[in-house]
Structures are given as structure tokens and as C-alpha cells.
Short mmCIF file of C-alpha atoms in Angstrom, two decimals:
data_model
loop_
_atom_site.label_atom_id
_atom_site.label_comp_id
_atom_site.label_asym_id
_atom_site.label_seq_id
_atom_site.Cartn_x
_atom_site.Cartn_y
_atom_site.Cartn_z
CA MET A 1 29.38 -7.42 -18.04
CA SER A 2 27.11 -4.21 -17.70
CA ARG A 3 29.01 -4.17 -14.42
CA PHE A 4 32.28 -3.65 -15.94
CA LEU A 5 31.31 -1.22 -18.24
CA PRO A 6 30.62 2.10 -16.10
CA LEU A 7 34.33 0.62 -14.41
CA SER A 8 35.84 0.67 -18.01
CA VAL A 9 34.40 3.71 -18.87
CA GLY A 10 35.85 5.11 -15.68
CA ILE A 11 39.51 3.88 -15.89
CA PHE A 12 39.57 5.45 -19.71
CA VAL A 13 38.02 8.65 -18.37
CA LEU A 14 40.83 9.15 -15.52
CA SER A 15 43.28 7.82 -17.82
CA LEU A 16 42.64 10.32 -20.67
CA TRP A 17 42.53 13.08 -18.02
CA GLU A 18 46.33 12.33 -16.66
CA ALA A 19 47.29 12.23 -20.14
CA LEU A 20 45.98 15.47 -21.57
CA VAL A 21 46.66 17.29 -18.11
CA ARG A 22 50.15 16.11 -18.61
CA VAL A 23 50.62 16.76 -22.16
CA LEU A 24 48.88 20.19 -22.16
CA ASP A 25 50.66 21.21 -19.53
CA VAL A 26 47.58 22.50 -17.52
CA PRO A 27 48.59 24.33 -14.31
CA LYS A 28 47.62 22.69 -11.65
CA PHE A 29 45.09 25.39 -9.55
CA ILE A 30 42.91 24.75 -12.77
CA LEU A 31 42.59 21.06 -13.02
CA PRO A 32 44.89 19.17 -11.74
CA PRO A 33 45.79 15.40 -12.82
CA PRO A 34 43.95 12.67 -10.92
CA SER A 35 46.99 11.27 -9.80
CA MET A 36 47.62 14.80 -8.09
CA ILE A 37 43.46 14.64 -6.33
CA ALA A 38 44.85 10.72 -5.03
CA ASP A 39 48.07 12.29 -3.56
CA ALA A 40 45.55 14.85 -1.97
CA LEU A 41 43.38 12.87 -0.41
CA ILE A 42 45.88 10.14 0.87
CA SER A 43 48.26 12.84 2.50
CA ASN A 44 44.93 14.77 4.22
CA PHE A 45 43.15 11.78 4.57
CA PRO A 46 42.82 12.13 8.54
CA GLN A 47 41.72 15.63 8.40
CA LEU A 48 39.18 15.17 5.29
CA LEU A 49 37.65 12.44 7.52
CA ASP A 50 36.99 14.26 10.59
CA ALA A 51 35.84 16.68 7.74
CA LEU A 52 33.44 13.89 6.26
CA TRP A 53 32.69 12.79 9.50
CA GLU A 54 31.17 16.24 10.63
CA THR A 55 29.12 17.00 7.24
CA PHE A 56 27.94 12.94 7.60
CA LYS A 57 26.96 13.25 11.37
CA LEU A 58 24.67 16.52 10.93
CA THR A 59 23.40 15.41 7.38
CA VAL A 60 21.96 12.13 8.88
CA LEU A 61 20.92 13.72 12.09
CA ALA A 62 19.16 16.08 9.72
CA PHE A 63 17.50 13.11 7.35
CA ALA A 64 16.38 11.34 10.87
CA ALA A 65 14.91 14.53 12.22
CA SER A 66 13.25 15.16 8.58
CA PHE A 67 11.76 11.75 8.68
CA VAL A 68 10.31 11.65 11.61
CA GLY A 69 8.83 15.03 12.01
CA GLY A 70 8.07 14.75 8.22
CA LEU A 71 5.97 11.30 9.02
CA ALA A 72 4.35 12.63 12.28
CA LEU A 73 3.21 15.53 9.94
CA ALA A 74 1.34 13.77 7.48
CA VAL A 75 -0.55 11.81 9.95
CA LEU A 76 -2.13 14.24 11.38
CA PHE A 77 -2.80 16.15 7.61
CA VAL A 78 -4.28 12.65 6.71
CA ARG A 79 -6.32 12.07 10.58
CA SER A 80 -7.42 16.23 9.70
CA ARG A 81 -8.42 18.16 6.93
CA LEU A 82 -8.43 21.14 9.27
CA ILE A 83 -5.16 20.68 10.37
CA GLU A 84 -3.42 20.43 6.73
CA ARG A 85 -5.67 23.14 5.26
CA SER A 86 -3.57 25.64 8.22
CA PHE A 87 -0.31 24.67 7.65
CA LEU A 88 0.41 22.49 4.54
CA PRO A 89 0.37 26.30 2.75
CA TYR A 90 3.16 27.13 5.22
CA ALA A 91 4.69 23.55 4.92
CA LEU A 92 5.05 24.46 0.93
CA VAL A 93 6.34 28.44 1.26
CA LEU A 94 9.45 26.48 3.38
CA GLN A 95 9.48 23.85 0.10
CA VAL A 96 9.82 26.04 -2.95
CA THR A 97 11.82 29.17 -0.53
CA PRO A 98 15.75 27.65 -1.77
CA ILE A 99 17.49 27.25 1.02
CA VAL A 100 21.01 29.61 -0.15
CA ALA A 101 18.18 32.39 0.49
CA ILE A 102 17.34 31.79 3.65
CA ALA A 103 20.17 29.87 5.24
CA PRO A 104 22.45 33.37 5.65
CA GLN A 105 19.61 34.59 7.97
CA ILE A 106 19.14 31.34 10.31
CA VAL A 107 23.00 31.35 10.33
CA ILE A 108 22.91 34.87 12.22
CA TRP A 109 19.97 33.33 13.98
CA VAL A 110 21.44 30.37 16.11
CA GLY A 111 24.92 29.73 14.01
CA VAL A 112 26.79 32.05 15.14
CA ASP A 113 28.35 30.17 17.99
CA HIS A 114 27.11 27.06 17.13
CA VAL A 115 27.21 26.57 13.30
CA GLU A 116 26.26 23.41 13.16
CA ARG A 117 22.41 24.25 14.99
CA ALA A 118 22.08 26.36 11.37
CA VAL A 119 23.81 23.72 9.70
CA PHE A 120 21.51 21.05 10.87
CA ILE A 121 18.20 22.69 11.01
CA LEU A 122 19.07 23.35 6.85
CA ALA A 123 19.29 20.41 6.27
CA THR A 124 15.70 19.18 8.01
CA ILE A 125 13.80 21.98 5.95
CA VAL A 126 15.68 20.80 2.63
CA ALA A 127 14.99 16.65 3.43
CA PHE A 128 11.42 17.49 5.09
CA PHE A 129 9.34 18.28 2.69
CA PRO A 130 9.69 14.94 0.59
CA ILE A 131 9.18 12.76 3.84
CA LEU A 132 5.93 15.05 4.29
CA SER A 133 4.27 15.07 0.42
CA ASN A 134 5.19 11.25 0.25
CA ALA A 135 4.39 10.04 3.55
CA SER A 136 0.78 12.38 3.11
CA LEU A 137 0.35 10.68 -0.61
CA GLY A 138 1.07 7.15 0.79
CA LEU A 139 -1.45 7.22 3.56
CA ARG A 140 -4.24 7.29 1.50
CA SER A 141 -3.05 5.74 -0.90
CA VAL A 142 -5.42 2.60 1.33
CA ASP A 143 -6.84 -0.23 -0.51
CA PRO A 144 -10.56 0.64 -0.54
CA GLY A 145 -11.44 -3.00 0.53
CA LEU A 146 -9.07 -3.28 3.21
CA MET A 147 -10.25 -0.27 4.77
CA ASP A 148 -13.85 -1.47 4.19
CA LEU A 149 -12.44 -4.92 5.61
CA PHE A 150 -11.28 -2.55 8.93
CA LYS A 151 -14.65 -0.94 9.20
CA LEU A 152 -16.35 -4.14 9.06
CA TYR A 153 -14.37 -5.85 11.93
CA ARG A 154 -14.80 -2.53 13.60
CA ALA A 155 -10.64 -1.41 13.95
CA SER A 156 -9.98 1.36 16.34
CA GLY A 157 -7.85 4.05 14.50
CA VAL A 158 -4.55 3.28 16.10
CA GLN A 159 -5.72 -0.23 14.93
CA ARG A 160 -6.50 1.38 11.21
CA LEU A 161 -3.12 3.73 11.75
CA TRP A 162 -0.92 1.44 12.59
CA LEU A 163 -2.15 -1.92 10.43
CA LEU A 164 -3.47 -0.41 7.86
CA GLN A 165 -2.25 3.06 6.76
CA LEU A 166 1.22 2.99 7.87
CA PRO A 167 2.49 -0.44 5.82
CA SER A 168 0.60 0.86 3.50
CA ALA A 169 2.19 3.75 2.95
CA LEU A 170 5.73 1.93 3.59
CA PRO A 171 6.41 2.19 -0.27
CA ALA A 172 5.77 5.60 -0.93
CA LEU A 173 7.32 6.23 2.38
CA LEU A 174 10.84 5.23 1.47
CA ALA A 175 10.80 6.51 -2.14
CA GLY A 176 10.53 10.05 -0.11
CA ALA A 177 13.69 8.55 1.85
CA ARG A 178 15.63 8.11 -0.85
CA ILE A 179 14.84 11.73 -2.37
CA SER A 180 15.28 12.98 1.19
CA ALA A 181 18.52 11.89 2.17
CA GLY A 182 19.87 13.12 -0.83
CA LEU A 183 18.28 16.30 0.10
CA ALA A 184 19.80 16.01 3.46
CA LEU A 185 23.52 16.12 1.73
CA ILE A 186 22.99 19.07 -0.23
CA GLY A 187 21.24 21.11 2.58
CA ALA A 188 24.17 20.88 5.04
CA VAL A 189 26.75 21.43 2.17
CA VAL A 190 24.91 24.47 0.95
CA ALA A 191 24.29 25.40 4.92
CA GLU A 192 28.06 24.96 5.66
CA PHE A 193 29.24 26.94 2.34
CA VAL A 194 27.21 30.16 3.70
CA ALA A 195 28.22 29.44 7.15
CA GLY A 196 31.41 29.77 6.02
CA SER A 197 33.24 30.76 9.11
CA GLY A 198 36.04 29.00 10.91
CA GLU A 199 33.24 27.41 13.04
CA ALA A 200 32.43 25.27 10.33
CA VAL A 201 35.03 21.86 10.06
CA GLY A 202 32.70 20.06 8.02
CA LEU A 203 33.15 18.51 4.08
CA ALA A 204 31.89 21.92 3.16
CA TRP A 205 34.86 24.10 4.66
CA ARG A 206 37.52 21.95 3.52
CA ILE A 207 35.96 22.65 -0.64
CA SER A 208 35.48 26.44 -0.18
CA GLU A 209 38.89 26.88 2.12
CA SER A 210 40.85 25.40 -0.48
CA ALA A 211 39.70 26.67 -3.59
CA SER A 212 40.33 30.37 -2.32
CA ARG A 213 43.40 29.21 -1.11
CA LEU A 214 44.07 27.11 -4.84
CA GLN A 215 44.24 24.02 -3.34
CA THR A 216 42.56 22.34 -6.11
CA PRO A 217 43.58 18.19 -5.68
CA LEU A 218 42.24 19.07 -2.56
CA THR A 219 39.16 20.51 -3.27
CA PHE A 220 38.44 17.44 -5.82
CA ALA A 221 39.48 15.33 -3.49
CA ALA A 222 36.92 16.63 -0.93
CA LEU A 223 34.74 16.79 -3.99
CA LEU A 224 35.08 13.39 -4.44
CA LEU A 225 34.39 12.14 -0.67
CA LEU A 226 31.03 14.01 -0.61
CA SER A 227 29.80 12.35 -3.70
CA LEU A 228 30.87 8.74 -2.48
CA THR A 229 29.03 9.63 0.49
CA GLY A 230 25.98 11.15 -1.65
CA LEU A 231 26.36 7.54 -3.42
CA ALA A 232 26.37 5.79 -0.32
CA LEU A 233 23.68 7.13 1.89
CA ASN A 234 21.88 6.68 -1.27
CA ALA A 235 22.96 2.88 -1.79
CA LEU A 236 22.17 2.77 2.22
CA VAL A 237 18.06 3.34 1.22
CA THR A 238 18.07 1.48 -1.29
CA MET A 239 18.99 -1.63 0.85
CA ILE A 240 17.00 -0.23 3.06
CA GLU A 241 13.91 -0.41 1.13
CA LYS A 242 14.51 -3.57 -0.86
CA ARG A 243 14.42 -6.01 2.59
CA LEU A 244 11.14 -3.88 3.67
CA LEU A 245 9.46 -4.77 0.01
CA ARG A 246 10.52 -7.44 -0.51
CA HIS A 247 6.92 -9.39 -0.22
CA TRP A 248 5.43 -6.38 -1.89
CA HIS A 249 5.60 -6.39 -5.83
CA PRO A 250 8.18 -7.33 -8.63
CA ALA A 251 9.71 -4.43 -9.16
CA HIS A 252 11.32 -5.16 -5.38
CA GLY A 253 11.09 -9.01 -5.72
CA GLU A 254 14.50 -11.34 -5.38
CA ALA A 255 13.10 -12.83 -8.30
CA SER A 256 13.51 -9.24 -10.16
CA MET B 1 -33.94 -14.56 9.10
CA LEU B 2 -32.31 -11.15 7.78
CA LYS B 3 -35.19 -8.90 6.61
CA LEU B 4 -34.86 -5.72 4.58
CA THR B 5 -37.83 -3.78 3.88
CA GLY B 6 -38.35 -0.64 1.80
CA VAL B 7 -34.42 -0.48 1.46
CA GLY B 8 -33.55 2.50 -0.32
CA LYS B 9 -30.34 3.97 -0.76
CA ARG B 10 -30.07 7.36 -2.48
CA TYR B 11 -26.52 9.11 -3.04
CA PRO B 12 -25.48 12.83 -1.69
CA ASP B 13 -25.77 13.46 -5.23
CA GLY B 14 -29.90 12.87 -5.26
CA LEU B 15 -28.63 8.86 -7.02
CA ALA B 16 -30.94 6.60 -5.80
CA ALA B 17 -28.53 3.31 -6.04
CA LEU B 18 -31.45 1.09 -4.56
CA GLU B 19 -35.19 2.20 -4.02
CA GLY B 20 -38.03 0.27 -2.33
CA LEU B 21 -36.45 -2.60 -1.49
CA ASP B 22 -37.90 -6.11 0.54
CA LEU B 23 -36.41 -8.87 1.14
CA THR B 24 -35.85 -12.06 3.21
CA ILE B 25 -33.25 -14.13 3.35
CA ARG B 26 -33.03 -17.72 5.11
CA ASP B 27 -31.00 -18.40 7.88
CA GLY B 28 -28.87 -21.66 6.12
CA SER B 29 -29.83 -20.76 2.31
CA PHE B 30 -27.37 -20.12 -0.13
CA THR B 31 -28.66 -16.78 -2.07
CA SER B 32 -27.71 -14.79 -5.18
CA ILE B 33 -28.19 -12.37 -5.79
CA VAL B 34 -28.26 -11.37 -9.93
CA GLY B 35 -29.00 -8.13 -12.01
CA PRO B 36 -27.36 -6.09 -14.53
CA SER B 37 -24.80 -4.16 -13.91
CA GLY B 38 -25.46 -1.04 -12.32
CA CYS B 39 -27.77 -2.14 -10.71
CA GLY B 40 -27.04 -1.71 -7.06
CA LYS B 41 -26.19 -5.15 -5.80
CA SER B 42 -23.07 -3.80 -4.52
CA THR B 43 -24.61 -1.07 -2.42
CA LEU B 44 -27.25 -3.58 -0.70
CA LEU B 45 -24.57 -6.24 0.30
CA ARG B 46 -22.28 -2.61 1.83
CA LEU B 47 -25.76 -2.08 3.14
CA ILE B 48 -26.19 -5.67 4.84
CA ALA B 49 -22.25 -5.27 5.65
CA GLY B 50 -23.42 -2.25 7.72
CA LEU B 51 -20.11 -0.15 5.82
CA ALA B 52 -23.11 2.36 4.78
CA ALA B 53 -26.17 3.00 6.25
CA PRO B 54 -30.08 2.58 3.98
CA THR B 55 -31.09 6.02 3.20
CA GLU B 56 -35.18 4.25 3.77
CA GLY B 57 -36.47 1.16 5.53
CA ALA B 58 -34.65 -1.20 7.57
CA ILE B 59 -32.25 -4.21 7.75
CA THR B 60 -33.42 -6.58 10.70
CA GLY B 61 -31.65 -9.82 11.86
CA LEU B 62 -28.40 -9.01 11.45
CA ASP B 63 -26.33 -10.78 14.26
CA GLU B 64 -23.47 -7.41 14.49
CA GLY B 65 -20.33 -9.54 14.71
CA SER B 66 -20.59 -11.97 12.55
CA ILE B 67 -20.29 -11.26 9.35
CA GLY B 68 -17.28 -12.12 6.57
CA LEU B 69 -17.03 -10.62 4.05
CA VAL B 70 -15.34 -11.21 0.34
CA PHE B 71 -14.44 -9.01 -2.78
CA GLN B 72 -14.25 -9.09 -6.29
CA ASP B 73 -10.26 -8.62 -5.89
CA ALA B 74 -8.95 -10.79 -2.67
CA THR B 75 -8.05 -7.10 -1.06
CA LEU B 76 -5.27 -9.36 1.25
CA MET B 77 -2.37 -7.64 2.88
CA PRO B 78 0.28 -7.38 0.20
CA TRP B 79 2.97 -6.86 3.57
CA ALA B 80 1.56 -9.86 5.44
CA ASP B 81 2.01 -13.89 4.99
CA VAL B 82 -1.08 -15.88 4.86
CA PHE B 83 -1.53 -16.55 8.60
CA ALA B 84 -1.25 -13.21 8.95
CA ASN B 85 -3.95 -12.45 6.88
CA VAL B 86 -6.16 -14.47 8.03
CA TYR B 87 -5.35 -13.68 11.83
CA LEU B 88 -6.27 -9.70 10.89
CA PRO B 89 -9.97 -10.11 12.27
CA PHE B 90 -8.66 -11.90 14.96
CA ARG B 91 -6.19 -9.63 16.08
CA LEU B 92 -8.55 -6.63 15.32
CA ALA B 93 -10.49 -8.58 17.63
CA GLY B 94 -7.49 -7.96 19.98
CA VAL B 95 -7.18 -12.25 20.18
CA SER B 96 -3.23 -13.19 20.92
CA ARG B 97 -1.76 -15.23 17.71
CA VAL B 98 -1.31 -18.22 19.99
CA ALA B 99 -5.43 -17.96 20.30
CA ALA B 100 -6.37 -17.29 17.09
CA SER B 101 -4.12 -20.21 15.84
CA PRO B 102 -6.32 -23.09 15.98
CA ARG B 103 -9.45 -21.30 13.77
CA ILE B 104 -6.18 -19.94 11.06
CA GLU B 105 -4.93 -23.13 10.65
CA GLU B 106 -8.25 -24.85 10.38
CA ALA B 107 -9.47 -22.26 7.95
CA LEU B 108 -6.24 -22.90 5.84
CA SER B 109 -7.03 -25.97 5.44
CA LEU B 110 -10.68 -26.23 4.57
CA VAL B 111 -9.43 -23.73 1.71
CA GLY B 112 -6.45 -26.23 0.72
CA LEU B 113 -3.84 -23.37 1.82
CA LEU B 114 -2.28 -24.67 5.13
CA ASP B 115 0.88 -25.14 3.42
CA PHE B 116 0.95 -21.75 2.18
CA ARG B 117 0.67 -20.34 5.56
CA GLY B 118 4.14 -19.29 5.13
CA ALA B 119 3.63 -17.29 1.99
CA TYR B 120 3.27 -13.74 0.69
CA PRO B 121 0.25 -12.83 -2.13
CA ARG B 122 1.83 -11.55 -4.78
CA ALA B 123 3.50 -15.36 -5.08
CA LEU B 124 0.31 -16.71 -4.98
CA SER B 125 -1.36 -17.29 -8.39
CA GLY B 126 -5.51 -14.99 -8.06
CA GLY B 127 -7.36 -18.31 -7.40
CA MET B 128 -4.88 -18.63 -4.14
CA ARG B 129 -5.57 -15.49 -3.43
CA MET B 130 -9.28 -15.88 -3.44
CA ARG B 131 -8.56 -18.75 -0.74
CA VAL B 132 -7.11 -17.00 1.42
CA ALA B 133 -9.68 -14.05 1.51
CA ILE B 134 -12.38 -16.98 1.85
CA ALA B 135 -10.41 -18.27 4.97
CA ARG B 136 -9.90 -14.98 6.50
CA ALA B 137 -13.95 -14.80 5.88
CA ILE B 138 -14.70 -17.78 7.85
CA ALA B 139 -12.40 -18.43 10.16
CA THR B 140 -14.48 -16.41 12.28
CA LYS B 141 -16.90 -18.35 11.65
CA PRO B 142 -19.45 -15.64 10.99
CA ARG B 143 -22.93 -16.61 10.73
CA LEU B 144 -23.23 -14.75 7.97
CA LEU B 145 -20.99 -14.94 4.66
CA LEU B 146 -21.57 -11.51 2.11
CA MET B 147 -19.78 -11.75 -1.48
CA ASP B 148 -19.10 -9.47 -3.92
CA GLU B 149 -18.65 -10.82 -7.22
CA PRO B 150 -15.61 -12.58 -6.18
CA PHE B 151 -14.66 -15.18 -9.27
CA ALA B 152 -15.47 -12.42 -11.58
CA ALA B 153 -12.29 -12.42 -12.28
CA LEU B 154 -10.73 -15.84 -12.50
CA ASP B 155 -10.89 -18.29 -15.05
CA GLU B 156 -13.69 -20.67 -16.22
CA ILE B 157 -11.08 -24.11 -14.73
CA THR B 158 -10.16 -21.66 -11.52
CA ARG B 159 -13.53 -20.54 -10.48
CA ASN B 160 -15.66 -23.67 -11.35
CA LYS B 161 -13.17 -25.72 -8.71
CA LEU B 162 -13.45 -22.53 -6.23
CA ASN B 163 -17.76 -22.62 -7.16
CA ASP B 164 -17.74 -26.36 -5.63
CA ASP B 165 -15.21 -25.73 -3.28
CA LEU B 166 -17.36 -22.82 -1.95
CA LEU B 167 -20.48 -25.18 -1.90
CA ARG B 168 -18.74 -27.46 0.10
CA LEU B 169 -17.97 -25.32 3.17
CA TRP B 170 -21.26 -23.66 3.12
CA ARG B 171 -22.94 -27.05 2.88
CA GLU B 172 -20.03 -28.24 6.37
CA GLY B 173 -20.65 -25.12 8.25
CA ASP B 174 -23.52 -23.29 9.53
CA PHE B 175 -23.80 -20.25 8.15
CA THR B 176 -25.85 -18.21 5.70
CA THR B 177 -24.04 -17.09 2.29
CA ILE B 178 -25.65 -13.99 0.04
CA PHE B 179 -23.46 -14.18 -2.88
CA ILE B 180 -23.80 -10.84 -5.78
CA THR B 181 -22.84 -12.30 -9.34
CA HIS B 182 -24.01 -11.10 -12.56
CA SER B 183 -23.64 -15.18 -14.21
CA VAL B 184 -26.83 -16.90 -14.60
CA PHE B 185 -25.72 -20.52 -15.15
CA GLU B 186 -22.84 -19.37 -11.70
CA SER B 187 -26.13 -18.31 -9.27
CA VAL B 188 -28.33 -21.05 -10.59
CA TYR B 189 -25.52 -24.04 -9.96
CA LEU B 190 -24.74 -22.52 -6.28
CA SER B 191 -28.12 -21.41 -4.48
CA THR B 192 -31.29 -22.76 -2.49
CA ASP B 193 -32.35 -19.14 -3.30
CA ILE B 194 -31.93 -16.27 -6.64
CA ALA B 195 -33.07 -12.35 -6.23
CA VAL B 196 -33.39 -10.67 -9.34
CA MET B 197 -32.82 -7.08 -9.01
CA THR B 198 -33.90 -4.12 -11.21
CA ALA B 199 -31.82 -1.70 -13.41
CA ARG B 200 -31.22 0.62 -11.52
CA PRO B 201 -32.65 2.25 -8.81
CA GLY B 202 -31.92 -1.69 -8.25
CA ARG B 203 -35.44 -2.87 -6.12
CA ILE B 204 -36.01 -7.29 -5.95
CA PHE B 205 -38.17 -8.18 -9.33
CA ALA B 206 -38.26 -11.86 -8.86
CA ARG B 207 -36.91 -14.22 -6.93
CA TYR B 208 -36.77 -18.56 -6.62
CA GLU B 209 -35.82 -20.95 -4.88
CA ILE B 210 -33.76 -23.84 -6.61
CA ALA B 211 -34.93 -26.80 -5.52
CA GLY B 212 -32.37 -30.33 -5.48
CA PRO B 213 -29.73 -31.33 -3.93
CA THR B 214 -27.47 -29.04 -1.99
CA ALA B 215 -24.31 -31.04 -3.26
CA ARG B 216 -24.12 -30.39 -6.32
CA ASP B 217 -22.03 -32.00 -9.72
CA SER B 218 -21.76 -31.75 -12.86
CA GLU B 219 -24.41 -33.58 -13.38
CA PHE B 220 -26.53 -31.51 -11.44
CA ARG B 221 -26.03 -29.03 -14.71
CA ALA B 222 -27.66 -31.52 -16.93
CA SER B 223 -30.87 -31.60 -14.69
CA ALA B 224 -33.49 -30.37 -15.39
CA VAL B 225 -33.67 -28.44 -11.92
CA TYR B 226 -30.84 -26.47 -13.47
CA LEU B 227 -31.44 -25.71 -17.13
CA ASP B 228 -35.35 -24.98 -15.59
CA GLY B 229 -33.49 -21.82 -13.09
CA CYS B 230 -31.34 -21.27 -15.82
CA ARG B 231 -33.83 -20.67 -18.58
CA ALA B 232 -35.85 -19.05 -15.57
CA VAL B 233 -33.13 -16.35 -14.59
CA SER B 234 -32.34 -15.46 -17.80
CA ARG B 235 -35.64 -14.43 -19.07
CA ASP B 236 -35.40 -12.48 -15.80
CA LEU B 237 -32.52 -10.28 -16.60
CA GLU B 238 -33.68 -9.87 -20.22
CA ARG B 239 -37.19 -8.39 -18.88
CA VAL B 240 -35.15 -6.34 -16.30
CA MET B 241 -32.43 -4.89 -18.76
CA SER B 242 -35.17 -3.74 -21.45
CA MET B 243 -37.15 -2.04 -19.45
CA GLY B 244 -33.71 -0.06 -18.94
CA ALA B 245 -33.10 2.49 -16.54
CA PRO B 246 -35.29 5.35 -15.46
#
């Protein structure tokens, strides 16, 4: 029942949309009816898919880079307060500076001939911080009793990291990864918009190009693909999270 | 024989948890340490385990690297199944799973959990988790088992059952047990030796040896030895509590 509820809402809204646009005779470049968007999606499918692949590829690469980099930096932070104190303020500066504001400069530095490099760097910057902060938090949230046991049994630093701190950090790390995956996509799209030259071939470029030519149905079709990609990414990370944490606590258990 | 001489522990903020504590623990004894809450019992156990260093005095006669430890909380790794949790001390010592397997299985069957080797902690009851913690502590066959109010969070029936199982393990095993509790009845029922601590800063206020068989049952709870023991320890506890914290 609860599964059909959102579906019925969707069908209802789409039907209403279609009907209103037709009855009120809204120009298609202002708001095209859903049927026209579907048409645009089908007739431009190969090009849209190419563009989607480009954006998706960079998103996944940026997410992977921010995951590895954020986790590695968090491990360094947890091992050394000195390193944390020296570098955390700069990580924060990157985090609070709006990506749109840095984007043009990054594009000028690395993106003139290789837009995808600028897109990759910008998406990585955006996706980096949730991993760093969640991993730091997780690595510190070790059960003090287990810490004592590792000390009692004379665990080495590597054993403590590998067998205790990393597994303890897993729930927080995966929560960070979920946020980060979404942000990587946003970062990639923003970067493509800013880059905005003929070099850019991603989905965001299709959106801005079609919007400027008033091909509104195509804009909507590209937007739809983008949303679906975001949802798919989120679902993928959530699935991995559930799989890895299924033994931990009821919120992730198969019993819940 | 484990000997603590003039042991003191003062924290950097100046607070003294223990002061001038003298205590001798006989090899093979089941020694309970009873005291008002906040008297430094847990600190004492941490010093014996080597998790912290005393700021005064000395602890001698420790067979280092041969200590098992059980906390009030089972402190299991939630991401690892029962077998992997008991395997932890072996793994940290570099022993392979295969080589450690017989010891792990022995420990698990001693606590009655061999069938649950593949279960994860969250699927177990509080009492079963505590059994896993005990199995992990005894699997390496330590000479000294340290227990910090291990059954305090459990219900009475589970607690009594675990008390009897623990006594059996200790009788059949070959190790000294130091058992921290704030329950007078539990301490008298389990122990061969009892040390009553004062309020903070903790010292030893009184010592008792509980005579009678080491195999104990409900009949023991009705015996004069048990009742006299309970009376004496309760009286001491009332006294140290009325002395209050300085």
C-alpha cells in the first residue's frame, strides 16, 4: 500500500500537468506537457545517454577520490593532533567557500583544454568534507572498553587501526559516503555549468544548451535523467551501507 | 602471589583515587573486592591489568601477558561474530585462526555457546553476550582473570546462573580471579577471599576469608558461614560509608 502511494501521487500530478498545459494552452518553451518531455527523451536518448555517462563517470571518479582522500586524511588526523590542528582550518575553508565561486578559477587553471579535469577537481572538493568529518568522528568513536582490551593484548598501532578503529568508524563513514555521493553529482553539474564551453559534454551542458535555445522539453528530459542518476547513486550507497552494517544494530538489520 | 604495596593513584587534576593501598592476593584464590561506589575499585583493577600506572607504590608478582579481562559491559565487537570475538586475543598475538580454533571451541563450550559461534552480538541476550566476553577472557588460559562488576547489568536469575557457571570455570580452571562487585551477597557467595575498600581515596579496610566448600549452591546460601560473612561485610560497608568521602 505505502509503496503505491507515491506512484499514484506521481501519476495524478503528471495527468493534472498534462491536462492543465493543454487546456490553458501554455507555450511549450515555458512549460511543456509530460508527453512532450517523454518524446524529447526518447528522440534524443543516445545523445543524452552519452552526456549522462560523461557526468556519471566524473561523479563516480570524484566520489572515489574524495572517499580515499578523506579517509586517509581522517586517519592522519586521528593519529596526530598536530596534523589535525595544522590542516583542519584549511579543509574548513574549502568546505565553507561556495563551489560556484571557486569554479571559474579552477576552470581557468586546469580546465581550458581539459574541462573534465576541472569538473573532477570541483566535484572532489565538494564531496571531500563529509567523508573527512564523518570518518574523523567515526575513528574517534571507539568503545573505550575495546580500546582497553586492545591495550591489554598489546595490539600494535596498525592492528588497532585495522581491527578496531576502521570497523568502529564504518557506520559514520558510510553515512558520510551517502551525503558525499550526492554532493559529487551536484559538484560535477555545477562545474559543467561554470565551464560552459563547447568542451563540456556532460548532462549539465545539455541542460544549459537546450535552455538557451528554448528547447524546454529537452531541458526537462535532461533534468529527469539527472534526478534519476542522483536517486540511483543514493540507492546504491544505501544498499552497500545496509549490506555492510547488517549485523550492527536494528536500524540496519534484516529484522527491521 | 600478587602483591600491592603502598599503591596510590592520583590523577593530573589532583584527585586521588587510591592511596596507600596494601593488598596480597593468593594464587588460585577467588578474591572479591567490595566497596562503596566511586571508591576506586575499577581504578585498582586497571592498575593490576596494566592499563594505567600507579603514581605511588608497586605491584609485584604479575605474570604479564597472562591476564583476562571482563567489564560490566560485554564490550564485544558488533561487526564480528561470536567466534571472531573470542579469536581477538589470539589474532592480536599473531596466532592463526586454525591454530587458535581448538582453544576457542573449548572456551565456547565451557560457557555453553558452541552452537552460537556464528551468531552476531546483537542477536544475543545480555547474559549470552557476557558469556562470550568470559569465553574471550579465558580462551587464552590466563593465570589471572580480572572482572569489573561483570554481572551488575543483568537480571537476578541470569546473574545467579552466571555466578554458578563462573565458579565452576574457576574451580576447573587454574587461575586466580579478582572480582569487583558492590553486591555483598554476590561477593560472599563466590569468594574465598574478600577485601572491603574504604571510600575515596580507596584503601583496604578489612579482609575476610570465606571458609567452606569451593563448590557452592543454594544450600551454601543458608549456611552459617555465608550468613556470618554477609553480616560482617555489610557491617564493614556501612562503616566505610559513614566515614564518608573526605
